[in-house]
């Protein structure tokens, strides 16, 4: 009886508060193929990296798992090149000391804890980096629609 109660309680908590998200998963939208999966426990983070298509420098957008939500925390932009800018009121812009800038304290939850990215070809090289692990989405799914999502234990 205690085991049944505990199972029911877990099911109730998951339905009331959502699953405890702990995996970052990249899937190809067209066929649902899983391209990458990383463990990202609550409080840990990851970055999406790519090279600017004109200037070639690396840009990064970094996220964190905050209580099961995908939250954009900070970005690094080495230059004020085409398409890159700070939106006033969205984080705090600070110098990186090398001609570029960080946007810190963005703290913006991603709607639905997922978004679609279309990885660029060749030198753009869109990548997911979690700790010391990096996967090039451009190498495995160039120009495909790729869903990047923070998913919970019940979605595995």
Short mmCIF file of N, CA and C in Angstrom, two decimals:
data_model
loop_
_atom_site.label_atom_id
_atom_site.label_comp_id
_atom_site.label_asym_id
_atom_site.label_seq_id
_atom_site.Cartn_x
_atom_site.Cartn_y
_atom_site.Cartn_z
N UNK A 1 0.82 -1.19 0.00
CA UNK A 1 0.00 0.00 0.00
C UNK A 1 0.86 1.25 0.00
N UNK A 2 1.94 1.26 0.79
CA UNK A 2 2.82 2.42 0.81
C UNK A 2 3.43 2.64 -0.57
N UNK A 3 3.86 1.55 -1.23
CA UNK A 3 4.46 1.66 -2.56
C UNK A 3 3.45 2.26 -3.55
N UNK A 4 2.20 1.81 -3.53
CA UNK A 4 1.17 2.34 -4.41
C UNK A 4 0.93 3.81 -4.12
N UNK A 5 0.88 4.17 -2.84
CA UNK A 5 0.68 5.57 -2.46
C UNK A 5 1.82 6.43 -2.97
N UNK A 6 3.07 5.96 -2.80
CA UNK A 6 4.24 6.72 -3.23
C UNK A 6 4.21 6.92 -4.75
N UNK A 7 3.87 5.85 -5.50
CA UNK A 7 3.78 5.96 -6.96
C UNK A 7 2.71 6.95 -7.38
N UNK A 8 1.58 6.91 -6.70
CA UNK A 8 0.50 7.85 -6.99
C UNK A 8 0.89 9.27 -6.67
N UNK A 9 1.61 9.44 -5.57
CA UNK A 9 2.08 10.77 -5.19
C UNK A 9 3.05 11.33 -6.22
N UNK A 10 3.98 10.50 -6.69
CA UNK A 10 4.93 10.95 -7.73
C UNK A 10 4.16 11.34 -8.98
N UNK A 11 3.20 10.53 -9.41
CA UNK A 11 2.41 10.85 -10.60
C UNK A 11 1.65 12.16 -10.41
N UNK A 12 1.10 12.37 -9.21
CA UNK A 12 0.37 13.58 -8.92
C UNK A 12 1.29 14.80 -8.98
N UNK A 13 2.47 14.69 -8.37
CA UNK A 13 3.42 15.80 -8.38
C UNK A 13 3.90 16.12 -9.79
N UNK A 14 4.17 15.09 -10.59
CA UNK A 14 4.61 15.32 -11.97
C UNK A 14 3.51 16.00 -12.76
N UNK A 15 2.27 15.57 -12.60
CA UNK A 15 1.19 16.19 -13.36
C UNK A 15 0.93 17.61 -12.87
N UNK A 16 1.11 17.86 -11.58
CA UNK A 16 0.84 19.19 -11.03
C UNK A 16 1.97 20.18 -11.33
N UNK A 17 3.19 19.71 -11.27
CA UNK A 17 4.33 20.63 -11.40
C UNK A 17 5.17 20.40 -12.63
N UNK A 18 4.87 19.42 -13.44
CA UNK A 18 5.66 19.12 -14.62
C UNK A 18 6.79 18.17 -14.26
N UNK A 19 7.36 17.57 -15.28
CA UNK A 19 8.45 16.62 -15.07
C UNK A 19 9.71 17.34 -14.65
N UNK A 20 10.57 16.64 -13.95
CA UNK A 20 11.86 17.20 -13.59
C UNK A 20 12.75 17.10 -14.82
N UNK A 21 12.90 18.20 -15.54
CA UNK A 21 13.67 18.20 -16.79
C UNK A 21 15.13 18.00 -16.47
N UNK A 22 15.74 17.06 -17.18
CA UNK A 22 17.16 16.84 -16.92
C UNK A 22 17.96 16.45 -18.15
N UNK A 23 17.37 16.46 -19.33
CA UNK A 23 18.09 16.16 -20.56
C UNK A 23 17.89 17.27 -21.58
N UNK A 24 18.97 17.61 -22.25
CA UNK A 24 18.90 18.51 -23.40
C UNK A 24 18.95 17.60 -24.62
N UNK A 25 17.93 17.69 -25.47
CA UNK A 25 17.81 16.78 -26.61
C UNK A 25 17.66 17.59 -27.88
N UNK A 26 18.44 17.22 -28.90
CA UNK A 26 18.32 17.81 -30.23
C UNK A 26 17.75 16.75 -31.16
N UNK A 27 16.65 17.07 -31.82
CA UNK A 27 16.03 16.13 -32.75
C UNK A 27 15.79 16.82 -34.09
N UNK A 28 15.89 16.05 -35.17
CA UNK A 28 15.57 16.56 -36.50
C UNK A 28 14.05 16.56 -36.61
N UNK A 29 13.48 17.71 -36.92
CA UNK A 29 12.02 17.86 -36.94
C UNK A 29 11.39 16.97 -38.01
N UNK A 30 11.99 16.85 -39.16
CA UNK A 30 11.39 16.12 -40.28
C UNK A 30 11.07 14.67 -39.95
N UNK A 31 11.96 14.00 -39.22
CA UNK A 31 11.74 12.58 -38.96
C UNK A 31 11.83 12.20 -37.48
N UNK A 32 12.04 13.18 -36.61
CA UNK A 32 12.11 12.91 -35.17
C UNK A 32 13.38 12.23 -34.72
N UNK A 33 14.36 12.08 -35.61
CA UNK A 33 15.61 11.42 -35.25
C UNK A 33 16.35 12.21 -34.18
N UNK A 34 16.78 11.50 -33.14
CA UNK A 34 17.55 12.13 -32.08
C UNK A 34 18.98 12.31 -32.56
N UNK A 35 19.46 13.54 -32.50
CA UNK A 35 20.80 13.88 -32.95
C UNK A 35 21.80 13.95 -31.81
N UNK A 36 21.32 14.38 -30.65
CA UNK A 36 22.20 14.51 -29.48
C UNK A 36 21.34 14.51 -28.23
N UNK A 37 21.92 14.00 -27.15
CA UNK A 37 21.26 14.02 -25.84
C UNK A 37 22.35 14.23 -24.79
N UNK A 38 22.12 15.21 -23.94
CA UNK A 38 23.04 15.52 -22.86
C UNK A 38 22.28 15.54 -21.54
N UNK A 39 22.90 15.08 -20.49
CA UNK A 39 22.34 15.22 -19.16
C UNK A 39 22.63 16.64 -18.67
N UNK A 40 21.59 17.36 -18.27
CA UNK A 40 21.75 18.70 -17.71
C UNK A 40 20.90 18.82 -16.45
N UNK A 41 21.45 18.34 -15.33
CA UNK A 41 20.70 18.43 -14.07
C UNK A 41 20.34 19.87 -13.74
N UNK A 42 19.32 20.03 -12.92
CA UNK A 42 18.91 21.36 -12.51
C UNK A 42 20.11 22.14 -11.97
N UNK A 43 20.21 23.39 -12.41
CA UNK A 43 21.31 24.25 -11.99
C UNK A 43 22.51 24.21 -12.92
N UNK A 44 22.54 23.27 -13.84
CA UNK A 44 23.66 23.20 -14.79
C UNK A 44 23.26 23.85 -16.11
N UNK A 45 24.25 24.07 -16.98
CA UNK A 45 23.96 24.80 -18.19
C UNK A 45 24.63 24.24 -19.42
N UNK A 46 24.40 24.91 -20.54
CA UNK A 46 24.95 24.55 -21.84
C UNK A 46 24.96 25.79 -22.72
N UNK A 47 25.69 25.71 -23.83
CA UNK A 47 25.76 26.82 -24.77
C UNK A 47 25.50 26.34 -26.19
N UNK A 48 24.90 27.21 -26.98
CA UNK A 48 24.80 27.03 -28.42
C UNK A 48 25.84 27.99 -29.00
N UNK A 49 26.76 27.43 -29.79
CA UNK A 49 27.87 28.20 -30.35
C UNK A 49 27.79 28.18 -31.87
N UNK A 50 28.22 29.24 -32.50
CA UNK A 50 28.33 29.27 -33.96
C UNK A 50 29.28 30.38 -34.36
N UNK A 51 29.70 30.33 -35.62
CA UNK A 51 30.57 31.37 -36.16
C UNK A 51 29.74 32.32 -37.01
N UNK A 52 29.95 33.61 -36.78
CA UNK A 52 29.22 34.63 -37.53
C UNK A 52 29.48 34.44 -39.02
N UNK A 53 28.43 34.47 -39.82
CA UNK A 53 28.56 34.14 -41.24
C UNK A 53 29.39 35.13 -42.03
N UNK A 54 29.54 36.36 -41.56
CA UNK A 54 30.35 37.36 -42.28
C UNK A 54 31.72 37.52 -41.64
N UNK A 55 31.75 37.75 -40.34
CA UNK A 55 33.01 38.03 -39.63
C UNK A 55 33.77 36.78 -39.21
N UNK A 56 33.07 35.66 -39.03
CA UNK A 56 33.72 34.39 -38.71
C UNK A 56 34.03 34.14 -37.24
N UNK A 57 33.80 35.12 -36.37
CA UNK A 57 34.10 34.90 -34.95
C UNK A 57 33.00 34.06 -34.29
N UNK A 58 33.34 33.47 -33.13
CA UNK A 58 32.40 32.61 -32.42
C UNK A 58 31.45 33.43 -31.54
N UNK A 59 30.18 33.13 -31.66
CA UNK A 59 29.11 33.73 -30.86
C UNK A 59 28.58 32.63 -29.95
N UNK A 60 28.16 32.98 -28.76
CA UNK A 60 27.59 31.98 -27.86
C UNK A 60 26.35 32.51 -27.15
N UNK A 61 25.36 31.63 -27.05
CA UNK A 61 24.17 31.86 -26.23
C UNK A 61 24.15 30.74 -25.21
N UNK A 62 24.10 31.09 -23.93
CA UNK A 62 24.23 30.09 -22.88
C UNK A 62 22.98 30.05 -22.00
N UNK A 63 22.57 28.83 -21.73
CA UNK A 63 21.32 28.53 -21.05
C UNK A 63 21.58 27.77 -19.76
N UNK A 64 20.55 27.69 -18.94
CA UNK A 64 20.63 26.94 -17.70
C UNK A 64 19.30 26.23 -17.46
N UNK A 65 19.38 25.07 -16.83
CA UNK A 65 18.21 24.35 -16.38
C UNK A 65 17.86 24.92 -15.01
N UNK A 66 16.80 25.71 -14.95
CA UNK A 66 16.35 26.29 -13.69
C UNK A 66 15.00 25.69 -13.33
N UNK A 67 15.05 24.77 -12.40
CA UNK A 67 13.83 24.09 -11.92
C UNK A 67 13.05 23.49 -13.09
N UNK A 68 13.79 22.90 -14.04
CA UNK A 68 13.15 22.24 -15.16
C UNK A 68 12.77 23.14 -16.31
N UNK A 69 13.14 24.40 -16.26
CA UNK A 69 12.86 25.35 -17.34
C UNK A 69 14.15 25.71 -18.06
N UNK A 70 14.06 25.86 -19.39
CA UNK A 70 15.18 26.31 -20.20
C UNK A 70 15.23 27.84 -20.12
N UNK A 71 16.32 28.37 -19.57
CA UNK A 71 16.43 29.81 -19.36
C UNK A 71 17.70 30.32 -20.05
N UNK A 72 17.54 31.32 -20.94
CA UNK A 72 18.68 31.98 -21.56
C UNK A 72 19.29 32.90 -20.50
N UNK A 73 20.57 32.65 -20.18
CA UNK A 73 21.22 33.36 -19.08
C UNK A 73 22.15 34.47 -19.59
N UNK A 74 23.01 34.14 -20.57
CA UNK A 74 23.95 35.14 -21.07
C UNK A 74 24.37 34.82 -22.50
N UNK A 75 24.90 35.83 -23.16
CA UNK A 75 25.44 35.70 -24.52
C UNK A 75 26.78 36.39 -24.59
N UNK A 76 27.63 35.91 -25.50
CA UNK A 76 28.89 36.58 -25.79
C UNK A 76 28.93 36.87 -27.28
N UNK A 77 29.19 38.14 -27.60
CA UNK A 77 29.26 38.59 -28.98
C UNK A 77 30.57 39.36 -29.14
N UNK A 78 31.52 38.82 -29.87
CA UNK A 78 32.84 39.44 -29.97
C UNK A 78 32.90 40.73 -30.77
N UNK A 79 31.78 41.16 -31.35
CA UNK A 79 31.80 42.33 -32.22
C UNK A 79 30.36 42.79 -32.39
N UNK A 80 30.19 44.02 -32.82
CA UNK A 80 28.87 44.55 -33.15
C UNK A 80 28.62 44.35 -34.64
N UNK A 81 28.76 43.13 -35.11
CA UNK A 81 28.61 42.82 -36.53
C UNK A 81 27.13 42.72 -36.90
N UNK A 82 26.87 42.55 -38.19
CA UNK A 82 25.51 42.46 -38.71
C UNK A 82 24.70 41.43 -37.95
N UNK A 83 23.50 41.84 -37.51
CA UNK A 83 22.59 40.94 -36.84
C UNK A 83 22.85 40.76 -35.35
N UNK A 84 23.91 41.36 -34.83
CA UNK A 84 24.25 41.21 -33.42
C UNK A 84 24.08 42.55 -32.72
N UNK A 85 23.35 42.54 -31.63
CA UNK A 85 23.13 43.77 -30.90
C UNK A 85 22.55 43.43 -29.54
N UNK A 86 22.64 44.38 -28.65
CA UNK A 86 22.02 44.26 -27.33
C UNK A 86 20.69 44.99 -27.38
N UNK A 87 19.66 44.37 -26.88
CA UNK A 87 18.35 45.01 -26.80
C UNK A 87 18.23 45.61 -25.41
N UNK A 88 18.15 46.95 -25.30
CA UNK A 88 18.04 47.58 -23.99
C UNK A 88 16.90 46.98 -23.18
N UNK A 89 17.18 46.74 -21.89
CA UNK A 89 16.20 46.15 -20.99
C UNK A 89 16.24 44.63 -20.97
N UNK A 90 17.04 44.04 -21.84
CA UNK A 90 17.17 42.58 -21.90
C UNK A 90 18.59 42.22 -21.50
N UNK A 91 18.81 42.10 -20.22
CA UNK A 91 20.14 41.81 -19.70
C UNK A 91 20.99 43.06 -19.60
N UNK A 92 22.22 42.85 -19.15
CA UNK A 92 23.16 43.94 -18.93
C UNK A 92 24.37 43.74 -19.83
N UNK A 93 24.66 44.74 -20.65
CA UNK A 93 25.80 44.67 -21.57
C UNK A 93 27.06 45.12 -20.86
N UNK A 94 28.11 44.28 -20.95
CA UNK A 94 29.42 44.64 -20.40
C UNK A 94 30.49 44.29 -21.42
N UNK A 95 31.60 44.98 -21.36
CA UNK A 95 32.72 44.72 -22.26
C UNK A 95 33.35 43.38 -21.96
N UNK A 96 33.85 42.72 -23.01
CA UNK A 96 34.61 41.49 -22.79
C UNK A 96 36.11 41.79 -22.72
N UNK A 97 36.47 43.07 -22.84
CA UNK A 97 37.87 43.49 -22.76
C UNK A 97 38.65 43.28 -24.04
N UNK A 98 37.99 42.77 -25.08
CA UNK A 98 38.69 42.50 -26.34
C UNK A 98 37.92 43.06 -27.54
N UNK A 99 37.10 44.07 -27.31
CA UNK A 99 36.36 44.70 -28.40
C UNK A 99 34.94 44.17 -28.57
N UNK A 100 34.60 43.12 -27.86
CA UNK A 100 33.26 42.56 -27.94
C UNK A 100 32.51 42.82 -26.65
N UNK A 101 31.47 42.07 -26.43
CA UNK A 101 30.68 42.30 -25.22
C UNK A 101 29.94 41.04 -24.79
N UNK A 102 29.61 41.03 -23.52
CA UNK A 102 28.74 40.02 -22.92
C UNK A 102 27.39 40.68 -22.67
N UNK A 103 26.35 39.90 -22.76
CA UNK A 103 25.04 40.33 -22.26
C UNK A 103 24.73 39.35 -21.15
N UNK A 104 24.80 39.82 -19.93
CA UNK A 104 24.61 38.98 -18.75
C UNK A 104 23.25 39.25 -18.12
N UNK A 105 22.83 38.33 -17.28
CA UNK A 105 21.56 38.48 -16.56
C UNK A 105 20.36 38.65 -17.49
N UNK A 106 20.37 37.90 -18.59
CA UNK A 106 19.20 37.93 -19.48
C UNK A 106 18.03 37.26 -18.76
N UNK A 107 18.28 36.06 -18.22
CA UNK A 107 17.29 35.35 -17.40
C UNK A 107 15.91 35.29 -18.05
N UNK A 108 15.89 34.84 -19.30
CA UNK A 108 14.66 34.77 -20.08
C UNK A 108 14.29 33.31 -20.32
N UNK A 109 13.13 32.90 -19.79
CA UNK A 109 12.66 31.53 -20.00
C UNK A 109 12.27 31.34 -21.47
N UNK A 110 12.65 30.22 -22.04
CA UNK A 110 12.31 29.90 -23.42
C UNK A 110 10.91 29.28 -23.43
N UNK A 111 9.97 29.86 -24.17
CA UNK A 111 8.60 29.32 -24.19
C UNK A 111 8.60 27.84 -24.59
N UNK A 112 7.93 27.03 -23.79
CA UNK A 112 7.83 25.61 -24.07
C UNK A 112 9.13 24.85 -23.86
N UNK A 113 10.15 25.50 -23.33
CA UNK A 113 11.45 24.88 -23.06
C UNK A 113 12.06 24.24 -24.30
N UNK A 114 11.78 24.82 -25.46
CA UNK A 114 12.30 24.29 -26.72
C UNK A 114 12.25 25.36 -27.80
N UNK A 115 13.10 25.22 -28.80
CA UNK A 115 13.03 26.09 -29.97
C UNK A 115 13.61 25.36 -31.18
N UNK A 116 13.34 25.91 -32.35
CA UNK A 116 13.82 25.33 -33.60
C UNK A 116 15.02 26.14 -34.08
N UNK A 117 16.06 25.43 -34.48
CA UNK A 117 17.27 26.03 -35.04
C UNK A 117 17.53 25.37 -36.39
N UNK A 118 17.95 26.17 -37.36
CA UNK A 118 18.35 25.62 -38.65
C UNK A 118 19.86 25.78 -38.74
N UNK A 119 20.64 24.71 -38.44
CA UNK A 119 22.10 24.81 -38.42
C UNK A 119 22.66 25.26 -39.77
N UNK A 120 23.60 26.21 -39.69
CA UNK A 120 24.23 26.73 -40.90
C UNK A 120 25.25 25.76 -41.46
N UNK A 121 25.57 25.96 -42.70
CA UNK A 121 26.53 25.11 -43.41
C UNK A 121 27.97 25.52 -43.10
N UNK A 122 28.88 24.60 -43.35
CA UNK A 122 30.32 24.86 -43.33
C UNK A 122 30.83 25.60 -42.14
N UNK A 123 31.47 26.73 -42.39
CA UNK A 123 32.18 27.43 -41.30
C UNK A 123 31.27 28.02 -40.22
N UNK A 124 29.97 28.14 -40.47
CA UNK A 124 29.06 28.65 -39.43
C UNK A 124 29.07 27.68 -38.25
N UNK A 125 28.98 26.41 -38.50
CA UNK A 125 29.14 25.33 -37.52
C UNK A 125 28.39 25.55 -36.21
N UNK A 126 27.07 25.45 -36.26
CA UNK A 126 26.26 25.50 -35.03
C UNK A 126 26.57 24.27 -34.19
N UNK A 127 26.89 24.50 -32.91
CA UNK A 127 27.25 23.42 -32.00
C UNK A 127 26.52 23.56 -30.68
N UNK A 128 26.30 22.40 -30.04
CA UNK A 128 25.83 22.36 -28.66
C UNK A 128 27.01 21.96 -27.81
N UNK A 129 27.26 22.71 -26.73
CA UNK A 129 28.35 22.37 -25.81
C UNK A 129 27.78 22.26 -24.40
N UNK A 130 28.00 21.08 -23.82
CA UNK A 130 27.61 20.83 -22.43
C UNK A 130 28.88 20.33 -21.74
N UNK A 131 29.40 21.15 -20.84
CA UNK A 131 30.67 20.80 -20.19
C UNK A 131 31.76 20.65 -21.24
N UNK A 132 32.46 19.53 -21.21
CA UNK A 132 33.56 19.29 -22.16
C UNK A 132 33.06 18.62 -23.45
N UNK A 133 31.77 18.31 -23.54
CA UNK A 133 31.23 17.64 -24.73
C UNK A 133 30.65 18.65 -25.71
N UNK A 134 30.96 18.46 -26.99
CA UNK A 134 30.44 19.33 -28.04
C UNK A 134 29.95 18.47 -29.20
N UNK A 135 28.77 18.82 -29.72
CA UNK A 135 28.22 18.15 -30.90
C UNK A 135 27.95 19.22 -31.95
N UNK A 136 28.45 19.00 -33.16
CA UNK A 136 28.19 19.92 -34.26
C UNK A 136 26.89 19.54 -34.94
N UNK A 137 25.87 20.38 -34.78
CA UNK A 137 24.60 20.16 -35.45
C UNK A 137 24.74 20.44 -36.94
N UNK A 138 25.63 21.34 -37.31
CA UNK A 138 25.88 21.63 -38.72
C UNK A 138 26.45 20.42 -39.44
N UNK A 139 27.26 19.63 -38.74
CA UNK A 139 27.87 18.45 -39.37
C UNK A 139 26.86 17.32 -39.55
N UNK A 140 25.90 17.19 -38.62
CA UNK A 140 25.00 16.04 -38.69
C UNK A 140 23.61 16.38 -39.24
N UNK A 141 23.27 17.67 -39.31
CA UNK A 141 21.95 18.04 -39.83
C UNK A 141 21.99 19.43 -40.47
N UNK A 142 22.89 19.63 -41.45
CA UNK A 142 23.01 20.96 -42.05
C UNK A 142 21.70 21.42 -42.70
N UNK A 143 21.29 22.63 -42.37
CA UNK A 143 20.10 23.30 -42.91
C UNK A 143 18.78 22.61 -42.59
N UNK A 144 18.83 21.56 -41.77
CA UNK A 144 17.59 20.89 -41.35
C UNK A 144 16.97 21.67 -40.19
N UNK A 145 15.69 21.51 -40.00
CA UNK A 145 15.04 22.09 -38.81
C UNK A 145 15.35 21.16 -37.65
N UNK A 146 16.02 21.71 -36.63
CA UNK A 146 16.42 20.92 -35.46
C UNK A 146 15.74 21.53 -34.24
N UNK A 147 15.06 20.66 -33.48
CA UNK A 147 14.40 21.09 -32.24
C UNK A 147 15.37 20.86 -31.09
N UNK A 148 15.66 21.91 -30.34
CA UNK A 148 16.51 21.82 -29.16
C UNK A 148 15.56 21.98 -27.97
N UNK A 149 15.52 20.96 -27.11
CA UNK A 149 14.53 20.95 -26.04
C UNK A 149 15.12 20.44 -24.73
N UNK A 150 14.64 21.00 -23.65
CA UNK A 150 14.93 20.50 -22.32
C UNK A 150 13.76 19.60 -21.96
N UNK A 151 14.03 18.33 -21.76
CA UNK A 151 12.95 17.37 -21.53
C UNK A 151 13.08 16.71 -20.18
N UNK A 152 11.95 16.27 -19.66
CA UNK A 152 11.91 15.64 -18.34
C UNK A 152 12.04 14.14 -18.41
N UNK A 153 12.17 13.56 -17.23
CA UNK A 153 12.35 12.12 -17.09
C UNK A 153 11.20 11.33 -17.70
N UNK A 154 9.98 11.85 -17.62
CA UNK A 154 8.83 11.12 -18.15
C UNK A 154 8.78 11.17 -19.67
N UNK A 155 9.58 12.07 -20.32
CA UNK A 155 9.56 12.20 -21.77
C UNK A 155 10.62 11.35 -22.43
N UNK A 156 11.47 10.66 -21.67
CA UNK A 156 12.58 9.90 -22.26
C UNK A 156 12.09 8.71 -23.02
#
